C-alpha positions as YAML, in Angstrom:
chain: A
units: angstrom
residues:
- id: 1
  name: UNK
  ca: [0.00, 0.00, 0.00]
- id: 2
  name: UNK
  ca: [1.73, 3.23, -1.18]
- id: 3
  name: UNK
  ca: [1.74, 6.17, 1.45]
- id: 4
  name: UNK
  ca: [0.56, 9.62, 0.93]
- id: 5
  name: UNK
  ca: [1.57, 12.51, 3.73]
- id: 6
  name: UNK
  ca: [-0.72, 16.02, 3.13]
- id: 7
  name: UNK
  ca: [-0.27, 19.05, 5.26]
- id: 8
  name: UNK
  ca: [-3.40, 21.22, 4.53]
- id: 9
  name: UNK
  ca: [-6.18, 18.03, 4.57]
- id: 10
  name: UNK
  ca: [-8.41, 19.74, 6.64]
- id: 11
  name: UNK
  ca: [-8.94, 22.33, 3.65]
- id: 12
  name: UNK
  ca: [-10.52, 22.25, 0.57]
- id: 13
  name: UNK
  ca: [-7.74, 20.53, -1.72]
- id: 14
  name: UNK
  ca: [-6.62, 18.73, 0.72]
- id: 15
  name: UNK
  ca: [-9.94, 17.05, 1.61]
- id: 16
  name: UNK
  ca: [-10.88, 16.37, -2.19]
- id: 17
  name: UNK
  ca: [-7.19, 15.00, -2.75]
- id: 18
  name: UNK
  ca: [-7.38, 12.88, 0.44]
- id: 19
  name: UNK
  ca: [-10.39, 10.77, -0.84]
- id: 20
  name: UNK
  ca: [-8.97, 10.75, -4.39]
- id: 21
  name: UNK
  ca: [-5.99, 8.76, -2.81]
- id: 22
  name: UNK
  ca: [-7.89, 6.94, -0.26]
- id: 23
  name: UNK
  ca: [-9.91, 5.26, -3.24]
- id: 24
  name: UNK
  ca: [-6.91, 4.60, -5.12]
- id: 25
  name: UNK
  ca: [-5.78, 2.50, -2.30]
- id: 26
  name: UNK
  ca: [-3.21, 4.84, -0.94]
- id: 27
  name: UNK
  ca: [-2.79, 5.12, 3.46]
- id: 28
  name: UNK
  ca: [-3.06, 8.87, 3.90]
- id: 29
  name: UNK
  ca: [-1.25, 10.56, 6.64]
- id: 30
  name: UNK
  ca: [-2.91, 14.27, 6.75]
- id: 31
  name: UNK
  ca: [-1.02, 17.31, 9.28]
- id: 32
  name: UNK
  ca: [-2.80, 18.99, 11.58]
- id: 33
  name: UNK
  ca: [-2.30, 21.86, 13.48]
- id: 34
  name: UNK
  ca: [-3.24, 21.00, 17.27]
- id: 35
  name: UNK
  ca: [-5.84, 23.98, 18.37]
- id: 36
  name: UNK
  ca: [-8.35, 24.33, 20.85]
- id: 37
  name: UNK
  ca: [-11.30, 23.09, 18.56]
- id: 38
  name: UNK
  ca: [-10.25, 21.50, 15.15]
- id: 39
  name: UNK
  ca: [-12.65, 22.02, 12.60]
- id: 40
  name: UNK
  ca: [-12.71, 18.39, 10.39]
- id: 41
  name: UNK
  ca: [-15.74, 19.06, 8.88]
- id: 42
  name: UNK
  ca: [-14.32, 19.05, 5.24]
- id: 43
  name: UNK
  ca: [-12.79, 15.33, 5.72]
- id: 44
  name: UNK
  ca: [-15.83, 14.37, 8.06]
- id: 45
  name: UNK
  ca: [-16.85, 11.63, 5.59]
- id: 46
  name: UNK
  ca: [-13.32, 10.19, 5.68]
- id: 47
  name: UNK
  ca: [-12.25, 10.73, 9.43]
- id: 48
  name: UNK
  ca: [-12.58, 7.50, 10.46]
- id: 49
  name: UNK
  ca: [-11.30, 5.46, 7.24]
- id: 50
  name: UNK
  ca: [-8.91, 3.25, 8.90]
- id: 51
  name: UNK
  ca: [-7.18, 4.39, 6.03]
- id: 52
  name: UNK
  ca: [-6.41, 7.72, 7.14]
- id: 53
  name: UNK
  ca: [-4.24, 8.88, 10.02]
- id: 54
  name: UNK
  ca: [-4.23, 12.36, 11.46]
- id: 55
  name: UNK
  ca: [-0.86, 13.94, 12.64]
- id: 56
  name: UNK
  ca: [-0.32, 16.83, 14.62]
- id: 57
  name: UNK
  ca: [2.49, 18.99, 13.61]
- id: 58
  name: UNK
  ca: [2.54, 22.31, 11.94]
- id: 59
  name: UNK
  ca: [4.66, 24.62, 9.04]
- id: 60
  name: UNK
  ca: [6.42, 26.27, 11.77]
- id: 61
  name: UNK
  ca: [7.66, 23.34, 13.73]
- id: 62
  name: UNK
  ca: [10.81, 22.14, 11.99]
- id: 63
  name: UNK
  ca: [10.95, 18.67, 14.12]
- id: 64
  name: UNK
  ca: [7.12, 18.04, 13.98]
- id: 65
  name: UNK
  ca: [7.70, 17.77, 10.14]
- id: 66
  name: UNK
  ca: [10.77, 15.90, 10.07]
- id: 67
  name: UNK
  ca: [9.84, 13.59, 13.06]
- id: 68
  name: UNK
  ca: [6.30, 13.01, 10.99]
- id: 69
  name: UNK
  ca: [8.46, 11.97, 7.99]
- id: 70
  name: UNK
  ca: [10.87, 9.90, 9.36]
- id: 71
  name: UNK
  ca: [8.16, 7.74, 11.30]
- id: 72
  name: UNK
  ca: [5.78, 7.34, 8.30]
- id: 73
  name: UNK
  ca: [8.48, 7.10, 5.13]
- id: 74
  name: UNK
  ca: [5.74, 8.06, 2.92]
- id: 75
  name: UNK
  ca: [6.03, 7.74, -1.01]
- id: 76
  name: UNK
  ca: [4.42, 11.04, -2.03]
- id: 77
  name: UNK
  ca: [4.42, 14.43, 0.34]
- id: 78
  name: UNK
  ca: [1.66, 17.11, -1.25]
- id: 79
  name: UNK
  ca: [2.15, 20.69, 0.83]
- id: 80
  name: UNK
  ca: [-1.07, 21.98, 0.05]
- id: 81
  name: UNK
  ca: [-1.09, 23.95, 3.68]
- id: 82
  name: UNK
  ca: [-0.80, 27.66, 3.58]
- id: 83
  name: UNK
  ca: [-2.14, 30.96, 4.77]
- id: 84
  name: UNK
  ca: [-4.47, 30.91, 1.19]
- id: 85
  name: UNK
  ca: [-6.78, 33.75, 1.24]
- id: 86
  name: UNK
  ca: [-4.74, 37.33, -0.60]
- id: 87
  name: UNK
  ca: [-7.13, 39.43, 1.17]
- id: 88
  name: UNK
  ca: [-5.81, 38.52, 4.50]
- id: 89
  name: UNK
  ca: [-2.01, 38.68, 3.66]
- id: 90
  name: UNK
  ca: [-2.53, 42.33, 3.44]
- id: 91
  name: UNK
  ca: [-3.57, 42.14, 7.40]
- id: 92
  name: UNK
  ca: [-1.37, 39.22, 8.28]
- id: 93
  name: UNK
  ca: [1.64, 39.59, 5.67]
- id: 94
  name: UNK
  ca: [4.53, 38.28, 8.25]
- id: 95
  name: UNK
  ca: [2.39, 35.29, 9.28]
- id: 96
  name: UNK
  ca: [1.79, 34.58, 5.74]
- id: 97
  name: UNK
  ca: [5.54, 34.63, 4.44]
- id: 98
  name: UNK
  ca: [5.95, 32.12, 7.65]
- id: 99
  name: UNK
  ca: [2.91, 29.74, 6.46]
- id: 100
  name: UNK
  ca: [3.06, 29.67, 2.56]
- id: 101
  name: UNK
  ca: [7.03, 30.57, 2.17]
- id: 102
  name: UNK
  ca: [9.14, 29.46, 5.04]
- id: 103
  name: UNK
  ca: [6.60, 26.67, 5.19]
- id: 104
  name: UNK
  ca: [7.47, 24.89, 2.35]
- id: 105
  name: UNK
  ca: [11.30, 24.90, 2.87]
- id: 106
  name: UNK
  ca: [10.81, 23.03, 6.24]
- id: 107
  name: UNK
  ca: [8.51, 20.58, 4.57]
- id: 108
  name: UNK
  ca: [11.68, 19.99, 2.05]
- id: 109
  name: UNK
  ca: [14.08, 20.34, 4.42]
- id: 110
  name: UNK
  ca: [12.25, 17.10, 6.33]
- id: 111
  name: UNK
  ca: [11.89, 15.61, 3.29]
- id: 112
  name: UNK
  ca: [15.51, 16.10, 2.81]
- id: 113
  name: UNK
  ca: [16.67, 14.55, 5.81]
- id: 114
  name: UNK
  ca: [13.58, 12.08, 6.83]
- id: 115
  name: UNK
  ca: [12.46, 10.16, 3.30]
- id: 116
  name: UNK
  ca: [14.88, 11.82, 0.14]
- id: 117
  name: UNK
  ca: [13.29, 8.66, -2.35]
- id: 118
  name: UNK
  ca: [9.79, 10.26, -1.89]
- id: 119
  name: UNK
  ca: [8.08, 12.75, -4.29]
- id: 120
  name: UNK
  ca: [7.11, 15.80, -3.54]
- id: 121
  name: UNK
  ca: [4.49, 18.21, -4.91]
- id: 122
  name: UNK
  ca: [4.19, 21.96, -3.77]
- id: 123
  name: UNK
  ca: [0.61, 23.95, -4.16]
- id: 124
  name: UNK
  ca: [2.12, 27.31, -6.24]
- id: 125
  name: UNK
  ca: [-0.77, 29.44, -7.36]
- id: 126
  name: UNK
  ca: [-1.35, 31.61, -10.32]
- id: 127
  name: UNK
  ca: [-1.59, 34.95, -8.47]
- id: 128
  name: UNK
  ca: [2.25, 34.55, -8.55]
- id: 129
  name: UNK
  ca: [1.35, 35.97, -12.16]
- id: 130
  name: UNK
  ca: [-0.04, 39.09, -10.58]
- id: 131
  name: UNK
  ca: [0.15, 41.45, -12.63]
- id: 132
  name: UNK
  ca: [0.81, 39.98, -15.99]
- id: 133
  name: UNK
  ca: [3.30, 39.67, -18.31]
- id: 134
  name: UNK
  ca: [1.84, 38.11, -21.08]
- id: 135
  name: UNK
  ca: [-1.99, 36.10, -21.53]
- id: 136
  name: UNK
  ca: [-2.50, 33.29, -21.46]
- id: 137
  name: UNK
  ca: [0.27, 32.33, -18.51]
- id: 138
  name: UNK
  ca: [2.22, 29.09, -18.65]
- id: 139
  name: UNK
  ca: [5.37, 27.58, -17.18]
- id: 140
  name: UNK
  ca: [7.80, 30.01, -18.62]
- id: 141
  name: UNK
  ca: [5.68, 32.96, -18.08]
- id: 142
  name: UNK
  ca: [7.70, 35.82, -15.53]
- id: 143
  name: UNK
  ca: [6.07, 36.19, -12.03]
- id: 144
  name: UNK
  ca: [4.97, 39.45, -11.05]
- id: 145
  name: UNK
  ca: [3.18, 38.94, -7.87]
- id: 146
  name: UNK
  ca: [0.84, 41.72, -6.35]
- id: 147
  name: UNK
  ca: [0.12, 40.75, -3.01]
- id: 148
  name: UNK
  ca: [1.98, 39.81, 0.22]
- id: 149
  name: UNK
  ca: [0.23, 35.75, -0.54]
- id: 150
  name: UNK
  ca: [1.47, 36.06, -4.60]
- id: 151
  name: UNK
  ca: [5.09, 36.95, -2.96]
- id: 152
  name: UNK
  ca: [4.86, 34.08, -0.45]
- id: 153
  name: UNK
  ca: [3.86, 31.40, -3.28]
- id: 154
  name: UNK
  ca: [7.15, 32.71, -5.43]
- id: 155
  name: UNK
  ca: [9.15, 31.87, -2.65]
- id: 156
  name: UNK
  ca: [8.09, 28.76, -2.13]
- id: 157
  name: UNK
  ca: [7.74, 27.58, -5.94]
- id: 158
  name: UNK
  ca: [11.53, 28.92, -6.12]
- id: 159
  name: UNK
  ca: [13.02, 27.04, -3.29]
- id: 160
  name: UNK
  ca: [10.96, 23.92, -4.77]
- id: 161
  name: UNK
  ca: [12.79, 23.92, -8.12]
- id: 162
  name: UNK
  ca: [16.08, 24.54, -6.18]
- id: 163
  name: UNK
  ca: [16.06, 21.62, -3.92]
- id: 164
  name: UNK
  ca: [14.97, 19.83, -6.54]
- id: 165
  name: UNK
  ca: [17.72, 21.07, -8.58]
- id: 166
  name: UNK
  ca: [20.53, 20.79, -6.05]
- id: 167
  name: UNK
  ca: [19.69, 18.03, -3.99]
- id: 168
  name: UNK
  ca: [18.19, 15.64, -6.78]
- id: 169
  name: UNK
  ca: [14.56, 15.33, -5.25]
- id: 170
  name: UNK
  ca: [11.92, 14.74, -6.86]
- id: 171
  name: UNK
  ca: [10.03, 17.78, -6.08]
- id: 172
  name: UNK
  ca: [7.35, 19.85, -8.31]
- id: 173
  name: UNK
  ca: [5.28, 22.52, -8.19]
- id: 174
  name: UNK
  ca: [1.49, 22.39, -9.86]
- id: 175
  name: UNK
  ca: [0.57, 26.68, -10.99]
- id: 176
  name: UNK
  ca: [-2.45, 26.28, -9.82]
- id: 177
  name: UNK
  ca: [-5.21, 28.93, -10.99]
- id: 178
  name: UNK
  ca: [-8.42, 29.37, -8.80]
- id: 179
  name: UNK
  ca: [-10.23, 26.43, -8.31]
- id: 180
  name: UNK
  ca: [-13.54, 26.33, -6.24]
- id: 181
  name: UNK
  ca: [-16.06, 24.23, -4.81]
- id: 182
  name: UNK
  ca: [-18.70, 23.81, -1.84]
- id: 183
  name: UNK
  ca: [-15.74, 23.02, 0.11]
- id: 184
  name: UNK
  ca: [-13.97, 26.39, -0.69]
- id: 185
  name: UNK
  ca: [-13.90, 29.06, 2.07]
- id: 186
  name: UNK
  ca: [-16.71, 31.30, 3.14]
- id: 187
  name: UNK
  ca: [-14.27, 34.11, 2.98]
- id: 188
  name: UNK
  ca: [-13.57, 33.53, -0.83]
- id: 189
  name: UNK
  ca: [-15.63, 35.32, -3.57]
- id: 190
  name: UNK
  ca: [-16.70, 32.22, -5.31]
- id: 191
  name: UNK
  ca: [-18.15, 31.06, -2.05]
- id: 192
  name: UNK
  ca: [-19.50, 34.38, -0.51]
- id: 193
  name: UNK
  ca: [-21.39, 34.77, -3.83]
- id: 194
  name: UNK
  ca: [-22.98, 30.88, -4.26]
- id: 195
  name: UNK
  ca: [-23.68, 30.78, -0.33]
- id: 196
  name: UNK
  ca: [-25.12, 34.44, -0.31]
- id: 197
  name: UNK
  ca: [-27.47, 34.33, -3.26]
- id: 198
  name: UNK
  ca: [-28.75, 30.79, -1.85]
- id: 199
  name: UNK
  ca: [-29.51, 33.06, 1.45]
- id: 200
  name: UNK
  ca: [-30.90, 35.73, -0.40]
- id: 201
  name: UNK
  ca: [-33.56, 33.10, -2.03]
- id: 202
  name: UNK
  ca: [-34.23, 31.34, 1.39]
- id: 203
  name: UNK
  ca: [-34.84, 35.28, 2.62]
- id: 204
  name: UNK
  ca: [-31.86, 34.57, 5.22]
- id: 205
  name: UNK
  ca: [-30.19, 38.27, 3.99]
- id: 206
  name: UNK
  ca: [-31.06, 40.66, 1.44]
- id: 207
  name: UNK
  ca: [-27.41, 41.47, -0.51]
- id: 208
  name: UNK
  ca: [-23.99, 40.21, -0.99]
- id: 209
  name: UNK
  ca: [-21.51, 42.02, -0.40]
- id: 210
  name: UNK
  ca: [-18.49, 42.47, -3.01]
- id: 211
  name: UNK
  ca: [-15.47, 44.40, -4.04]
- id: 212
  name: UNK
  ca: [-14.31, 44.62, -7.71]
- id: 213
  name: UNK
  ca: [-16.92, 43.26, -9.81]
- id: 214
  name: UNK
  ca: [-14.39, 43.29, -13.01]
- id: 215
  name: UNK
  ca: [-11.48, 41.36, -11.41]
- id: 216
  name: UNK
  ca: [-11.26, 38.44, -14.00]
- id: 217
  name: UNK
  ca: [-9.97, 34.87, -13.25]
- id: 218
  name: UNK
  ca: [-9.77, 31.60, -14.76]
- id: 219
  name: UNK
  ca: [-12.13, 29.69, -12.06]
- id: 220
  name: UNK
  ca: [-11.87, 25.49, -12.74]
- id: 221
  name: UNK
  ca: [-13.14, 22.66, -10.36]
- id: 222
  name: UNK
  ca: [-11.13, 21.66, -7.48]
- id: 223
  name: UNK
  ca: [-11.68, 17.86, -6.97]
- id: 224
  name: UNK
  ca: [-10.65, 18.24, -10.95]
- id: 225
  name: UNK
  ca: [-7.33, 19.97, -9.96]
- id: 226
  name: UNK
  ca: [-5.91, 17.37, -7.59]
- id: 227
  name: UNK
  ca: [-6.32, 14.64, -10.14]
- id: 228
  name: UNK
  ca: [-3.64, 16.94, -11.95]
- id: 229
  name: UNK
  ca: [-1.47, 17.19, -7.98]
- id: 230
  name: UNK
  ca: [-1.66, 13.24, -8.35]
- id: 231
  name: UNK
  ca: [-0.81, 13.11, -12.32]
- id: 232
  name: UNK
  ca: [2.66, 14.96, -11.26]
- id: 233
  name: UNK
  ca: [3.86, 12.72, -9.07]
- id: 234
  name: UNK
  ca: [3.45, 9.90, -11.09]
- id: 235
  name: UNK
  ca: [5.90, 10.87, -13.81]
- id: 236
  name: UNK
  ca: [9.00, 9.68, -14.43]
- id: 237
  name: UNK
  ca: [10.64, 13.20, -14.45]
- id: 238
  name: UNK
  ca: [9.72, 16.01, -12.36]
- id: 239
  name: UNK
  ca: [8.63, 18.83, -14.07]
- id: 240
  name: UNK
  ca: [6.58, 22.22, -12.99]
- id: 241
  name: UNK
  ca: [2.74, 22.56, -14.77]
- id: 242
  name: UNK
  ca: [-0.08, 24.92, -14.90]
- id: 243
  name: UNK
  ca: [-3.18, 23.71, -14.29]
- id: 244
  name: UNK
  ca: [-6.07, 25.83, -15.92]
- id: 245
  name: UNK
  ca: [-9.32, 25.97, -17.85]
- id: 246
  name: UNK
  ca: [-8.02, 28.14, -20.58]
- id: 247
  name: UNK
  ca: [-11.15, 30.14, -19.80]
- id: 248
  name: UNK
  ca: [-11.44, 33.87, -18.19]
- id: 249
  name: UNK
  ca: [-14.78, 34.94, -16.49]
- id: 250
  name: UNK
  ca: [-15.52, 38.42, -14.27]
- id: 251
  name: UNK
  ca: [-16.63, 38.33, -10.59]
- id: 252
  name: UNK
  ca: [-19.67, 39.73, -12.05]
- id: 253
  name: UNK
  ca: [-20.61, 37.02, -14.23]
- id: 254
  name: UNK
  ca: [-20.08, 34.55, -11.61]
- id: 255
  name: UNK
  ca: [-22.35, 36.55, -9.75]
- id: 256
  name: UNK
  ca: [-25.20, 36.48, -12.76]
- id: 257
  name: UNK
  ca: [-24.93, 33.14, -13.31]
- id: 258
  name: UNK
  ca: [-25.52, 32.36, -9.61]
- id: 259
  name: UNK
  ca: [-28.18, 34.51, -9.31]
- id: 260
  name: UNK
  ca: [-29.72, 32.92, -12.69]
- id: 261
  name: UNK
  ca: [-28.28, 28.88, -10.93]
- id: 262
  name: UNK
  ca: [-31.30, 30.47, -7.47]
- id: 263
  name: UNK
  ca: [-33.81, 31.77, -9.43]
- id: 264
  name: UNK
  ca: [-33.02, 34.99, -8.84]
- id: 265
  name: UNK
  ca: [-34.01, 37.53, -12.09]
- id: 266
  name: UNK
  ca: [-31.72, 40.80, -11.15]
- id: 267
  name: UNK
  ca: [-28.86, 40.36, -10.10]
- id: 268
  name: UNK
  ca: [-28.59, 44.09, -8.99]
- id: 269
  name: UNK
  ca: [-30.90, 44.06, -6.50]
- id: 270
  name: UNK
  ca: [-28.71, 41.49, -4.59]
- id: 271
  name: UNK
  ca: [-25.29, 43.11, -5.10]
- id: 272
  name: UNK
  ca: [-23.51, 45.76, -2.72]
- id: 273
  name: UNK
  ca: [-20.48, 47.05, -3.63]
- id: 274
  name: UNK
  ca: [-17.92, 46.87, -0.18]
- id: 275
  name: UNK
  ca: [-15.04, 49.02, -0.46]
- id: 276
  name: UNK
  ca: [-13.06, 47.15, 2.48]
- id: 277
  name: UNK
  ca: [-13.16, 43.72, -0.14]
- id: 278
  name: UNK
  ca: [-11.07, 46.27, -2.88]
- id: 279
  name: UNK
  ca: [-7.31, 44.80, -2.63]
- id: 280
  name: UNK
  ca: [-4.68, 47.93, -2.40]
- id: 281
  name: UNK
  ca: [-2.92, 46.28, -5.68]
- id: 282
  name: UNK
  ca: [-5.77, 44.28, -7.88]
- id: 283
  name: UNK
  ca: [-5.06, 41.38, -9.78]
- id: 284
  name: UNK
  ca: [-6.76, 42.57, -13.09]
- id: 285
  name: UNK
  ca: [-6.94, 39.10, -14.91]
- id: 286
  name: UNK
  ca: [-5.62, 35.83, -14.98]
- id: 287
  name: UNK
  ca: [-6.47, 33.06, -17.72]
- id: 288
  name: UNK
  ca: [-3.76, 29.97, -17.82]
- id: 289
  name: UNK
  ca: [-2.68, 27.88, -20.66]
- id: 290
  name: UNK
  ca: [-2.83, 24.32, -19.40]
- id: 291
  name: UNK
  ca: [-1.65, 22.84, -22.93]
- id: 292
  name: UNK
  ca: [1.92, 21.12, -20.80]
- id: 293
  name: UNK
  ca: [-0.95, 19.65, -18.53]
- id: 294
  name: UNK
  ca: [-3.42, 18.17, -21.89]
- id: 295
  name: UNK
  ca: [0.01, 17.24, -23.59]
- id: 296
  name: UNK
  ca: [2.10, 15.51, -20.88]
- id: 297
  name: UNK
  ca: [-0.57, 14.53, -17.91]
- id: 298
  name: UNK
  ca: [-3.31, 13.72, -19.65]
- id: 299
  name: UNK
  ca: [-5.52, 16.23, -17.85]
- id: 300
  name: UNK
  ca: [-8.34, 18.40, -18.85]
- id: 301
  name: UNK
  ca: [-11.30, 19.98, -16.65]
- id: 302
  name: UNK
  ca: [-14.54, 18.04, -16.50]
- id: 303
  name: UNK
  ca: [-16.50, 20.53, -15.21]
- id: 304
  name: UNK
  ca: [-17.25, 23.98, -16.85]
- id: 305
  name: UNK
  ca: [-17.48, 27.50, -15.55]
- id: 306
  name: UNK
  ca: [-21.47, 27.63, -15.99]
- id: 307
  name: UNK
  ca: [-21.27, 23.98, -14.21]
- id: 308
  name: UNK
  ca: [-19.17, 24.82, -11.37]
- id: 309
  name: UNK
  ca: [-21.89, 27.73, -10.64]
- id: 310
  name: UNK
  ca: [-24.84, 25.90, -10.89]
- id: 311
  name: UNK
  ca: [-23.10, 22.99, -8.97]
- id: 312
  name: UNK
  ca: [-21.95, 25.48, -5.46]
- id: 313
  name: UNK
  ca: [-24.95, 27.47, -5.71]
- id: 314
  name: UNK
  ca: [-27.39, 24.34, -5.32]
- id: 315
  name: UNK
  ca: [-25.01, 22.78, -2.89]
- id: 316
  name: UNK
  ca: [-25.81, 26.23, -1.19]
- id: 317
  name: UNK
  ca: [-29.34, 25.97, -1.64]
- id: 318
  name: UNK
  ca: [-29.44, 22.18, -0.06]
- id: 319
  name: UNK
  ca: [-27.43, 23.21, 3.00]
- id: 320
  name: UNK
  ca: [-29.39, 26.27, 3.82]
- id: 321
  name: UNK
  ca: [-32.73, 24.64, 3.29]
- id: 322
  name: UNK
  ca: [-31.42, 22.17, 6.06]
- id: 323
  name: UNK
  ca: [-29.98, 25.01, 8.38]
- id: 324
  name: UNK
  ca: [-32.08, 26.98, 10.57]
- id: 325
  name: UNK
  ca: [-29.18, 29.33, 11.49]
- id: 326
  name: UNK
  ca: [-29.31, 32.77, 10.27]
...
């Protein structure tokens, strides 16, 4: 039975990847961080597989991750953990160079040290892009990151190809561009919109509330994207991909077309414009060329923009219905 180590499987990746290798046969070892009141509600489905063992350790904890690695010897690492959402790295951008930089070198410093035969995959993200340098983006395109996160995800796709490159490891790193699901974060757009214009229907609230309508991103399906995470690692050479629809959409459209997914006709009646959700440097648009990914992996999305809408929003719909809470 081949052995699978995630940090981040308590999130939304990490809980869709966990079950993709748990029913490919894999043991999963997932790392926790040890709080007062852990939240497994993403992985409550799997939490007591007896094919899944929980950790504690955490990204800042240098022995935690190297004791973890010695003990379990896994075959594949995935660091999917990380201080994700770019609005917040503006408030917390120390903690987040800690989390989604630093992080990853300890991860592949333990790796290093613990198990250097295993493979090792690294969650980099497209708003390393930032503000671009040519559309779409691919492998080779410059990074121009505009946040405190963006800077934080360079860092830790750089120091990926460099122990790869000067240690021999096989390490990669997946350019992820946004991905979303029911799973995905209330905090996130994708998610604020789907889970407030189910409210909205139910009567629970009467607006959502949104920053730059005209931000534009290339939005894909995440239990789609770590099929590609697991693709990677099961190459013979390791090599760096972006993982994309191919497709750019605006805030705004993902906010018609859940509105439209509810039932709801006018899609200005439910919108507020929030200046605190405007970034201080915007990420205009992104849009990825995943061609590598088609050509070498295999991959391609299964699920559409207009799909992935109508799929969160009545997700949405089903778990307010069944909510009382306001």
């Amino acid at each position: 039975m081949k052995k699978a180590f995630i940090t981040g499987i308590t999130g939304q990746d990490g809980s869709y990847l966990a079950e993709l290798l748990l029913d490919k046969g894999y043991h999963v070892y997932g790392l926790t961080r040890r709080t007062s009141t852990q939240n497994f509600d993403r992985i409550k489905q799997i939490v007591h597989n007896p094919h899944l063992t929980l950790i504690s350790g955490d990204l800042v904890d240098q022995n935690s991750l190297t004791f973890a690695l010695k003990e379990i010897q896994p075959d594949e690492i995935y660091n999917l953990a990380a201080q994700s959402f770019v609005q917040a790295s503006w408030e917390q951008p120390v903690l987040t160079g800690e989390f989604t930089g630093l992080g990853v070198t300890r991860v592949l410093e333990a790796m290093r040290l613990a198990c250097p035969g295993a493979k090792f995959y690294q969650a980099s993200s497209s708003e390393m892009f930032g503000k671009v340098q040519e559309t779409p983006q691919k492998e080779t395109t410059p990074f121009y990151p505009r946040s405190p996160y963006g800077v934080a995800k360079v860092y830790g796709h750089w120091i990926t190809v460099n122990y790869r490159e000067s240690y021999h490891l096989f390490a990669v790193s997946g350019i992820l561009f946004n991905h979303e699901s029911p799973r995905r974060g209330l905090e996130f757009v994708t998610r604020k919109i789907s889970n407030g214009v189910a409210r909205i229907k139910l009567g629970k609230q009467k607006y959502v509330e949104l920053g730059n309508l005209e931000a534009k991103r290339d939005w894909g399906y995440a239990k789609d994207y770590v099929e590609a995470m697991w693709l990677m690692l099961q190459q013979n050479q390791p090599e760096d991909f972006v993982v994309a629809t191919g497709e750019t959409h605006s805030v705004k459209e993902f906010l018609q077309l859940a509105c439209s997914a509810a039932g709801l006709t006018d899609w200005k009646k439910v919108y507020k414009h929030n200046p605190i959700f405007d970034r201080p440097a915007e990420v205009d648009m992104l849009r990825g060329d995943a061609t590598k990914a088609r050509e070498k992996l295999g991959w391609k999305p299964s699920v559409d923009f207009e799909g992935l809408v109508k799929l969160m929003v009545e997700a949405e719909l089903q778990y307010e219905s069944e909510s009382n809470g306001q």
